[in-house]
Coordinates of C-alpha atoms in Angstrom, one line a residue:
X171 CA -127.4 129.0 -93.4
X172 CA -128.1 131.6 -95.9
X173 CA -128.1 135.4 -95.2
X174 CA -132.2 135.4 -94.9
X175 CA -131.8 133.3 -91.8
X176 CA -128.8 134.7 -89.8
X177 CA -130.3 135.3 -86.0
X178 CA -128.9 138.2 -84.2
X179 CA -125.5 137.6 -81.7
X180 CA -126.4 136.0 -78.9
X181 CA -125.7 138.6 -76.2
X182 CA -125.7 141.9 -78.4
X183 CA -128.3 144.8 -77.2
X184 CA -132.3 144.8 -78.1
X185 CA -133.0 147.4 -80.4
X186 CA -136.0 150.3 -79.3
X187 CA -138.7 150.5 -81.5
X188 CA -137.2 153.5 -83.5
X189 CA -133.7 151.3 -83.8
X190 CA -131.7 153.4 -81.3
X191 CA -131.3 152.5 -77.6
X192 CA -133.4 153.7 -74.8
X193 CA -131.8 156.2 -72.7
X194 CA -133.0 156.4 -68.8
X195 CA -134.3 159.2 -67.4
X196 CA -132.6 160.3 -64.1
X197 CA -134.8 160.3 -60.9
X198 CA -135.8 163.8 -60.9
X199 CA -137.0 163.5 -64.7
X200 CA -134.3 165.7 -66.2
X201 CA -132.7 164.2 -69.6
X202 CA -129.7 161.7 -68.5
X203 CA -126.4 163.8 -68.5
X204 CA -128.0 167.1 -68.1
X205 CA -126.2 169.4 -66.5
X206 CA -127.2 171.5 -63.0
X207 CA -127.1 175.0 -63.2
X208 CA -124.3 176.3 -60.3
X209 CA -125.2 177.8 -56.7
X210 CA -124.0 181.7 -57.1
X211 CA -121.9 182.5 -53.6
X212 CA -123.0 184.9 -51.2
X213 CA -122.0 186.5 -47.9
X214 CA -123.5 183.9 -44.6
X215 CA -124.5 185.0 -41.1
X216 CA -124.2 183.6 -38.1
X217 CA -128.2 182.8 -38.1
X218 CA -128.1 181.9 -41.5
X219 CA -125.4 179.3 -41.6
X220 CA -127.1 177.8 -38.9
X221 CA -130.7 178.1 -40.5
X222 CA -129.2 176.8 -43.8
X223 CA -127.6 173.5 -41.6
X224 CA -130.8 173.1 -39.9
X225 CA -132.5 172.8 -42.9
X226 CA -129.7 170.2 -44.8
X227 CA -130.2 168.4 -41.6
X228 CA -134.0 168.3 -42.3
X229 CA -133.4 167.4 -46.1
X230 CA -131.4 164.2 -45.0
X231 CA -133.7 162.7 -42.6
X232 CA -136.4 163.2 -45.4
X233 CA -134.5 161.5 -47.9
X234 CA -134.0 158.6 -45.1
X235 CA -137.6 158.8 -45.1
X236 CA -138.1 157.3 -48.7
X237 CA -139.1 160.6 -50.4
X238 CA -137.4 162.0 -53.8
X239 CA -133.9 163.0 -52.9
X240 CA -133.9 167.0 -52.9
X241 CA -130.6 168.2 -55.2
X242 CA -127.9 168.8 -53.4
X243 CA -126.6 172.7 -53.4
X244 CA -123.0 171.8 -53.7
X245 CA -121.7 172.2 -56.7
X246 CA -121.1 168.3 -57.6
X247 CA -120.1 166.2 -60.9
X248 CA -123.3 164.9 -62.6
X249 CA -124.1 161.7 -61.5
X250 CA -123.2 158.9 -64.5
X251 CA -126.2 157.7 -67.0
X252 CA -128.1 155.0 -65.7
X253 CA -129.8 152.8 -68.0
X254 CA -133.8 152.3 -68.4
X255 CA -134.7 149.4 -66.7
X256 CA -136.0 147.1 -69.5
X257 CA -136.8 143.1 -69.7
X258 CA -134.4 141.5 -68.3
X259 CA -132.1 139.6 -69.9
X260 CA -131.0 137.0 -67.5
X261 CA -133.4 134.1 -67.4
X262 CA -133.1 133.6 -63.5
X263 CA -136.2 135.3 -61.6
X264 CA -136.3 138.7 -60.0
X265 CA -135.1 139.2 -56.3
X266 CA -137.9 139.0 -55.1
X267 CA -138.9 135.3 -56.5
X268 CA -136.0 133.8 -53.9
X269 CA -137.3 132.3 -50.9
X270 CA -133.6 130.9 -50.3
X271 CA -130.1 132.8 -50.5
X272 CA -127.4 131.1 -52.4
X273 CA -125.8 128.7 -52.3
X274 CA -129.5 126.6 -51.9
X275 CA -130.7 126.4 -55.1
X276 CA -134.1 124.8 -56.0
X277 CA -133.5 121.7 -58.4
X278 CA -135.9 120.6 -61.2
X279 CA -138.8 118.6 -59.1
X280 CA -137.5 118.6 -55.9
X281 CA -138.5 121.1 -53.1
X282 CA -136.5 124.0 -52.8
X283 CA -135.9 123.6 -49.3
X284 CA -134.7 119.5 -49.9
X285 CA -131.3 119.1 -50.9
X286 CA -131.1 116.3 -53.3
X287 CA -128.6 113.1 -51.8
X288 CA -126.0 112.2 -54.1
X289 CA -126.3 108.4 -55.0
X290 CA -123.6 106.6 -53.7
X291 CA -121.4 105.1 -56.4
X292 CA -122.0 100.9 -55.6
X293 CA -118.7 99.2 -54.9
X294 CA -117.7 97.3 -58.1
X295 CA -118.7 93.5 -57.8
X296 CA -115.2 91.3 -58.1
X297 CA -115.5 89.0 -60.7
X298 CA -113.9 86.2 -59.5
X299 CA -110.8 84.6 -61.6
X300 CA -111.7 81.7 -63.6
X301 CA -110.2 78.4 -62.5
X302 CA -107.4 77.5 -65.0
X303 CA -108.9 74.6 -67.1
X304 CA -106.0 72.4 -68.0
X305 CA -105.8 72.0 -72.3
X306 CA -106.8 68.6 -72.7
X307 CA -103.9 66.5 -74.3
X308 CA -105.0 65.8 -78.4
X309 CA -106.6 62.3 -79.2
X310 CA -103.8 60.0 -79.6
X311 CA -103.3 59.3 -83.8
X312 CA -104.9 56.1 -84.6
X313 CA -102.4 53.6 -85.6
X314 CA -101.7 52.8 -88.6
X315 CA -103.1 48.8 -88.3
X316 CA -99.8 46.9 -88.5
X317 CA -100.1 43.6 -91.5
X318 CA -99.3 40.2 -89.8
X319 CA -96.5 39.4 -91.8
X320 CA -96.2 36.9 -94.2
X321 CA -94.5 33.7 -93.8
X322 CA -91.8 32.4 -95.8
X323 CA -92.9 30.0 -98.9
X324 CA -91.9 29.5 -102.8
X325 CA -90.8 32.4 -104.8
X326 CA -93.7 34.4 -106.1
X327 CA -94.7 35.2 -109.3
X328 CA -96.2 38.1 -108.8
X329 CA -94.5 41.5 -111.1
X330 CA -95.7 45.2 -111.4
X331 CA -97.0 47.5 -113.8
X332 CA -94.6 50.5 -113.1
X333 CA -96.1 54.4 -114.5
X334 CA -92.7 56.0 -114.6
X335 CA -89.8 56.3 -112.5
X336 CA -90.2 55.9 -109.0
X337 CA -88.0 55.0 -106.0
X338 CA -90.7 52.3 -104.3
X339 CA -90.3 50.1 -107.6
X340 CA -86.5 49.9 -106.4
X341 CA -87.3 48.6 -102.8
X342 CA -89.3 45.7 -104.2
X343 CA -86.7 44.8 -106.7
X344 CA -84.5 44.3 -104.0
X345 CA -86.3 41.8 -102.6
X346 CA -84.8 39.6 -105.7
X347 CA -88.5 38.3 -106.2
X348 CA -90.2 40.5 -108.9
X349 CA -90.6 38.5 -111.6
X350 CA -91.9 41.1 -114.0
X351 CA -91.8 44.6 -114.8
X352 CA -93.7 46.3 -117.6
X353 CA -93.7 49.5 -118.2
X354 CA -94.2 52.4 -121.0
X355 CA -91.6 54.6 -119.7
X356 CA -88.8 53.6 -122.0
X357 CA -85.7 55.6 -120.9
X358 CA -82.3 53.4 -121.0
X359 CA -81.1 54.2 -117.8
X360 CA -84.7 53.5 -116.1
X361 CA -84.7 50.7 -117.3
X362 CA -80.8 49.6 -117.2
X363 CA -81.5 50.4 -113.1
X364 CA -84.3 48.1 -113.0
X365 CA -81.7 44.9 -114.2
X366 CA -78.9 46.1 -112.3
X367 CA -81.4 46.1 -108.9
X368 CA -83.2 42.8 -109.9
X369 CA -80.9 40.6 -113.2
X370 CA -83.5 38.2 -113.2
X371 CA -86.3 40.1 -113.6
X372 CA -88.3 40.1 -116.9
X373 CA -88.6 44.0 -118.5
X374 CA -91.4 43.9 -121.3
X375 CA -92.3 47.5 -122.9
X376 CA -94.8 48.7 -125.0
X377 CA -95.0 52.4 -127.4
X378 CA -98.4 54.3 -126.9
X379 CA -100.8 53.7 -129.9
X380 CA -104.0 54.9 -131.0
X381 CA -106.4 51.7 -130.7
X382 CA -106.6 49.6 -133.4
X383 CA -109.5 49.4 -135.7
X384 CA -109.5 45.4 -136.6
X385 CA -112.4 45.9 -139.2
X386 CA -109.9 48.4 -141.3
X387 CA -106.9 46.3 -140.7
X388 CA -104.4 45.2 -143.6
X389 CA -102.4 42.8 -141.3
X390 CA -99.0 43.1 -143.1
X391 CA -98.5 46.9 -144.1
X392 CA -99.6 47.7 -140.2
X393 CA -97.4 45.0 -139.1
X394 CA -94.0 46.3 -140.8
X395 CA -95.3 49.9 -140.1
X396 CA -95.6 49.0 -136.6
X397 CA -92.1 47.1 -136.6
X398 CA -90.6 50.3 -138.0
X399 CA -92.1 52.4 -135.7
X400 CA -90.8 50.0 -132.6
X401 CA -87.0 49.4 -133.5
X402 CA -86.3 53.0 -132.4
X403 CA -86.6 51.8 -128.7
X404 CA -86.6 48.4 -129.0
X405 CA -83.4 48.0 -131.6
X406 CA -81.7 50.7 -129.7
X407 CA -78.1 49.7 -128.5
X408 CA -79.0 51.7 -125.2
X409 CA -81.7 49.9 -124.6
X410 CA -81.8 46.8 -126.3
X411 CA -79.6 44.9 -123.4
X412 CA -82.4 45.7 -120.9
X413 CA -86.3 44.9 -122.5
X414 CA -87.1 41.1 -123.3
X415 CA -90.2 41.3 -125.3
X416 CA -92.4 43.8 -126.7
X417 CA -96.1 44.0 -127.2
X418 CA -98.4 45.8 -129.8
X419 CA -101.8 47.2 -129.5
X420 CA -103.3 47.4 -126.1
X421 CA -106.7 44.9 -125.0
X422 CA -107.9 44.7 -129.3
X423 CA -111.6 43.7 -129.6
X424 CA -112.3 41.3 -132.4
X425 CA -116.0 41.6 -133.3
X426 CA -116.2 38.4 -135.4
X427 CA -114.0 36.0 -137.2
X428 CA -112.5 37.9 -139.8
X429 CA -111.2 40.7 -137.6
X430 CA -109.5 37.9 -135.1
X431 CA -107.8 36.3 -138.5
X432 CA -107.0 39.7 -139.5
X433 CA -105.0 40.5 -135.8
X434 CA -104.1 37.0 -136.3
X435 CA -101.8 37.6 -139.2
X436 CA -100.8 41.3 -137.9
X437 CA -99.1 39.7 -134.4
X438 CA -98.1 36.7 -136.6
X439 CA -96.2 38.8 -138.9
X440 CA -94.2 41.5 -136.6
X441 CA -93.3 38.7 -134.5
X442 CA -91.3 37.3 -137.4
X443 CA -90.2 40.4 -138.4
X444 CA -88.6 41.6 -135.0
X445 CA -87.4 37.9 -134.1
X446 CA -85.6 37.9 -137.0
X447 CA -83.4 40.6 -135.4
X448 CA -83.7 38.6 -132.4
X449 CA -86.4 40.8 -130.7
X450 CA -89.1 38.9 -128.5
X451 CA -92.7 39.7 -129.0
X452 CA -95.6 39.3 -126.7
X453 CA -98.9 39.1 -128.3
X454 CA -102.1 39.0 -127.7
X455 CA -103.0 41.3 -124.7
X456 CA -105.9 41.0 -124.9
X457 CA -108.2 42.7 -122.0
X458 CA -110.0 40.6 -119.1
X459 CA -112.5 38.3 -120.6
X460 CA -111.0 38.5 -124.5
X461 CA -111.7 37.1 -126.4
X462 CA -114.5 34.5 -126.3
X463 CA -113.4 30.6 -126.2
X464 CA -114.4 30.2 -129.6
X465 CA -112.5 33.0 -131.6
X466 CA -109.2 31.3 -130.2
X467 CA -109.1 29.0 -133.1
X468 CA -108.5 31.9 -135.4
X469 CA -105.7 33.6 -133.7
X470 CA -104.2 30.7 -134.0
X471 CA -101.3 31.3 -136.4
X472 CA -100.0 33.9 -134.1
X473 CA -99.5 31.7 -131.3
X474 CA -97.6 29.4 -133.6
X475 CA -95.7 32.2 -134.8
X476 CA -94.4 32.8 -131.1
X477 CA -93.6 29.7 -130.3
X478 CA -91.5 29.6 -133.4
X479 CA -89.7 32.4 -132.3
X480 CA -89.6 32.4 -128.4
X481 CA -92.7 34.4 -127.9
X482 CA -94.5 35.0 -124.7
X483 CA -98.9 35.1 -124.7
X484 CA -99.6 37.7 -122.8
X485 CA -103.2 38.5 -121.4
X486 CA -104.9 40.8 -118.7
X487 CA -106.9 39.1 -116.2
X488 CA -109.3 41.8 -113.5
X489 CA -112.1 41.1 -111.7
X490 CA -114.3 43.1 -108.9
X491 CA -115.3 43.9 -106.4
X492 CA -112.9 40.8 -105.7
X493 CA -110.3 39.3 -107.5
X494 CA -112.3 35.8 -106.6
X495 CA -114.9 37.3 -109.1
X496 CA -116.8 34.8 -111.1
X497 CA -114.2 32.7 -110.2
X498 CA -114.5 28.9 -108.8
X499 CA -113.2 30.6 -105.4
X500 CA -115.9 33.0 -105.7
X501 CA -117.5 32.0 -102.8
X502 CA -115.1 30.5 -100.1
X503 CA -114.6 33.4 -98.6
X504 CA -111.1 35.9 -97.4
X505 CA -109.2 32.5 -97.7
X506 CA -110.2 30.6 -100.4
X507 CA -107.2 29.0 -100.9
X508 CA -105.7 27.9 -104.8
X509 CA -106.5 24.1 -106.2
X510 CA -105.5 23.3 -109.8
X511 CA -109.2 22.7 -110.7
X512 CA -109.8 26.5 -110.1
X513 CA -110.7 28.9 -113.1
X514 CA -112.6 32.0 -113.7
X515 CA -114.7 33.6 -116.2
X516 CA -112.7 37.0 -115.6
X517 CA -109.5 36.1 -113.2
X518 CA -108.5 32.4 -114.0
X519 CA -109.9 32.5 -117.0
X520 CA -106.0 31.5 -118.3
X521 CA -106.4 28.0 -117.4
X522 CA -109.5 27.8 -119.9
X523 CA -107.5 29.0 -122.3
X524 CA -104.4 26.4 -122.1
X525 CA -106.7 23.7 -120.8
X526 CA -109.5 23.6 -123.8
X527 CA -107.4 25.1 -126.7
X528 CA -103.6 25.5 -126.4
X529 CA -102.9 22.4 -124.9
X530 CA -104.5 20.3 -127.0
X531 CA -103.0 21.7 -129.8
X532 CA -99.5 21.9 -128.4
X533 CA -99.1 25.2 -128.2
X534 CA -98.4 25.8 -124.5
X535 CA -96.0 28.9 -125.0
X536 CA -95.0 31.1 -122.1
X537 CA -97.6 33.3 -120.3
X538 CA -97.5 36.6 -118.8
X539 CA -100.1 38.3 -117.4
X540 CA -99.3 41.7 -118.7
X541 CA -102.0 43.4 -116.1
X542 CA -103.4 42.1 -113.2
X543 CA -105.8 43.5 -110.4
X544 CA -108.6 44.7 -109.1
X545 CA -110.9 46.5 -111.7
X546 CA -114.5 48.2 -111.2
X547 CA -114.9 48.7 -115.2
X548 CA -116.2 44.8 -115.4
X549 CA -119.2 45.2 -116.1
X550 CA -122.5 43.9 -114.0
X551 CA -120.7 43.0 -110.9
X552 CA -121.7 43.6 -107.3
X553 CA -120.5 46.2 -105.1
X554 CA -120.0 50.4 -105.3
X555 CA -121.4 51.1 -109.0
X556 CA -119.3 53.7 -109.6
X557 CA -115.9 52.3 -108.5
X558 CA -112.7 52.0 -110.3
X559 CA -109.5 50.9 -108.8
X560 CA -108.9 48.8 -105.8
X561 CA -109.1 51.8 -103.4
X562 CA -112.7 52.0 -104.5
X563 CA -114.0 48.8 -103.1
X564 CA -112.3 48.7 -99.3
X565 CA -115.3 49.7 -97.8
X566 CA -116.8 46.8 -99.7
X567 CA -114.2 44.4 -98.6
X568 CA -114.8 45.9 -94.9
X569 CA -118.3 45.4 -95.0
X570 CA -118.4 41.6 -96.5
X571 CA -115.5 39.9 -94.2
X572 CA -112.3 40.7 -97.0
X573 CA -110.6 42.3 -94.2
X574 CA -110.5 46.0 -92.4
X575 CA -107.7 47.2 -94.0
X576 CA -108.0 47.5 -97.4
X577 CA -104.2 47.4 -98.7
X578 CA -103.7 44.5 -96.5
X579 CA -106.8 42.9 -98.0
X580 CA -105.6 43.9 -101.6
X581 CA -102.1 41.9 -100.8
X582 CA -104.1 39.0 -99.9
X583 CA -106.3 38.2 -103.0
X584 CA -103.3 38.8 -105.3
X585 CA -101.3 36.7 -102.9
X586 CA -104.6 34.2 -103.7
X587 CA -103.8 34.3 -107.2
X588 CA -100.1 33.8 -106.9
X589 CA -100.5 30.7 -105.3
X590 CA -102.8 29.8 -108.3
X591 CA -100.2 30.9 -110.8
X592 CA -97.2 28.8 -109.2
X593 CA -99.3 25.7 -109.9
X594 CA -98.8 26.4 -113.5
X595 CA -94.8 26.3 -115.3
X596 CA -96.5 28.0 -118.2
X597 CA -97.1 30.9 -116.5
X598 CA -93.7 33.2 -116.2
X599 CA -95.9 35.6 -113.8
X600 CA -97.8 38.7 -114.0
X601 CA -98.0 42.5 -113.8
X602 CA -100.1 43.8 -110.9
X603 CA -101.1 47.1 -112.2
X604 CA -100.2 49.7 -111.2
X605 CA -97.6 51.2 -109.5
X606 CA -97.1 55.1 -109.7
X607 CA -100.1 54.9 -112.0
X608 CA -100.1 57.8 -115.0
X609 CA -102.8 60.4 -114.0
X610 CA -106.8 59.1 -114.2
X611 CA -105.8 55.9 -112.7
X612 CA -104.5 57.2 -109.0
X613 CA -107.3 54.4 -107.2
X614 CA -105.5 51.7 -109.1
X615 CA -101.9 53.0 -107.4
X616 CA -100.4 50.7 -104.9
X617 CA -98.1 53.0 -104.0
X618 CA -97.9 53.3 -99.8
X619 CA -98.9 50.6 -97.4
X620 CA -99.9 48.4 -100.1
X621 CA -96.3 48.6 -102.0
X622 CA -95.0 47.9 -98.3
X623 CA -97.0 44.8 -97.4
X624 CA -96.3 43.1 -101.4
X625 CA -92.6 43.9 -100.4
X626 CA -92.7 42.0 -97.4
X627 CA -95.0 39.2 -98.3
X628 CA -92.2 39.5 -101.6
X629 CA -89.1 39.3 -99.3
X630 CA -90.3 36.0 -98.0
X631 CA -91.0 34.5 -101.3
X632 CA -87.7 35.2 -103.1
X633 CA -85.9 32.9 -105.4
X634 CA -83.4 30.4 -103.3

């Protein structure tokens, strides 16, 4: 508040109309604190003492009487000031307002002669104690569905694409029944472990390369580049003991004729370049489907060129959303069983190969399939459009009778095409891809319960 709008003190005195207090006048209307003049003394008689008491007497009982007290003769202090009776100040009413002495006071809208009950305070409700709900026990796990195991038969030909360096890879080798291993993780004692765990398996490597560009190709500057390039790893005293063949460019697309001659005459010459050092090569690699029947004629020379010098063929074979795929087991459901008669567009598709071109032109050299599965990238196929890897299409297999568990059901189609490959002494075996798969292919892994059941069905179907 500002000084304009200070109130005055609650409690302090009203101010008179001129500023200065009011004084009160005194009954007889002399000035408050005036002074009365003093009674001179004189001699008394007999009859005037008694006249003078007579007459106080009288003066007394008139003052009992309500009339102005007459001034006393004695010579007595002034009485104090008394002040003016004014407003007053207290907000309770005059005496003469009470029609009750205290302690009854009237309260606001109630008679004055009522004395307002006090409510009784209710007695608290008891809430009663809840009845102790026992925690219900948690939902048992579900179990982890348990694979019929497999039974015993003839070794398996069935190998893995290992990522890099993981411990599962060494349980399955210890089943003695891996027949391949292919892999781009090159270190010697990676690889030295893998031949220690499993002697008989066979350990082919490749380098990373940028995809070849078959229409740009000059066949024998690329191939002694390439060779150059390779005999780091593959020449290697470290490592040399422990890799049996080597492959080049990954899945290459030959357009037309002239770029097939052209890859022709690259794998033709690296492959007698590195087996004159005694180095195997594995060519070809080409991806599922690759290359149409007819281009075979022109690779050819490369396939002579292996079998000159202990080459392997090597080619990729995926279908989806089965690996029975445009297959002749297509549609013989979960168990279609193997027959020699069987081949695929996609998965299969081997047996055209040797049947209608290599055979008959005696050039039926070794063959591994360097990458085998379950793939979504084939093109115009049934099933989840946008799937990938194996994990992809279980709900698929669930849905159309290939089992409820999808690793199990994954163990069983390749298990399919094992018993396909064992009808064939061509075929050294093949690389399911992939174990502890680089990163962008995790739903081709079979890393867990998969890698379990192939162990077991593996264990069974060891060499004697």
């Amino acid at each position: 508040m500002t000084e304009e709008h200070r109130l005055p003190a609650e409690g302090s005195p009203s101010a008179g109309e001129d500023g200065s207090a009011r004084e009160a006048a005194r009954p007889d209307g002399s000035a408050a604190g005036a002074v009365q003049p003093a009674i001179g003394k004189r001699a008394l008689s007999r009859r005037s003492f008694l006249g003078t008491a007579l007459g106080g007497a009288a003066a007394l009982l008139a003052a009992c009487g309500g009339s102005d007290p007459t001034p006393s003769p004695l010579n007595t202090p002034s009485p104090l000031a008394t002040p003016t009776p004014g407003q007053p100040r207290s907000p309770l009413p005059s005496p003469s307002g009470y029609r009750r002495y205290f302690p009854v006071v009237a309260n606001d809208g109630v008679p004055g002669n009522t004395m307002a009950q006090p409510t009784p305070t209710p007695e608290p409700t008891l809430t009663p104690t809840p009845t102790k709900t026992p925690t219900p026990e948690p939902p048992t796990p579900t179990p982890t569905p348990q694979a019929t195991p497999f039974p015993p038969g003839p070794p398996s030909k069935l190998g893995i694409f290992v990522g890099r360096n993981d411990p599962v890879l060494f349980d399955i080798l210890k089943t003695k029944a891996v027949t391949v291993v292919k892999t781009l993780e090159l270190d010697q004692n990676f690889v030295g472990q893998i031949k220690r765990t499993s002697p008989n398996t066979k350990v082919i490597g490749r380098v990373p390369l940028e995809q070849v560009n078959l229409a740009t190709l000059d066949p024998l500057p690329a191939a002694q580049q390439f060779v150059n390039q390779l005999l780091t790893y593959a020449d290697d005293p470290g490592r040399r003991p422990y890799f049996d063949g080597w492959e080049s460019y990954n899945e290459p697309v030959a357009g037309n004729a002239e770029e097939m001659k052209r890859y022709a005459d690259f794998e033709a010459e690296r492959t007698r370049l590195l087996g004159d050092r005694g180095i195997r090569s594995v060519i070809g690699n080409f991806g599922t489907g690759q290359p149409p029947l007819d281009m075979w004629q022109h690779f050819l020379p490369a396939v002579q060129a292996a079998q000159q010098y202990d080459g392997w063929l090597g080619l990729h074979e995926y279908s989806a959303p089965t690996i029975y795929y445009l297959s002749t087991a297509e549609n013989r459901g979960r168990y279609p069983g193997a027959t020699p008669q069987d081949s695929g567009w996609l998965t299969l598709r081997y047996r055209k190969v040797y049947n209608e071109i290599l055979i008959p032109a005696g050039l039926q050299i070794p063959l591994v399939m360097t990458e085998l599965g379950v793939d979504g990238l084939v093109q115009e196929r049934p099933g989840p459009p946008d799937a990938r890897g194996w994990k992809d299409f279980q709900g698929y297999w669930a849905e159309h009778g290939y089992g409820l568990w999808g690793p199990g059901a994954y163990i069983e189609q390749l298990v399919w095409y094992d018993d396909a490959m064992r009808q064939n002494d061509y075929v050294i075996g093949s690389a399911i891809f992939a174990l502890a798969a680089t990163a962008g292919w995790e739903s081709y892994d079979i890393h867990g319960p998969s890698a379990m059941v192939l162990a077991q069905y593996l264990s069974v179907h060891a060499p004697a």
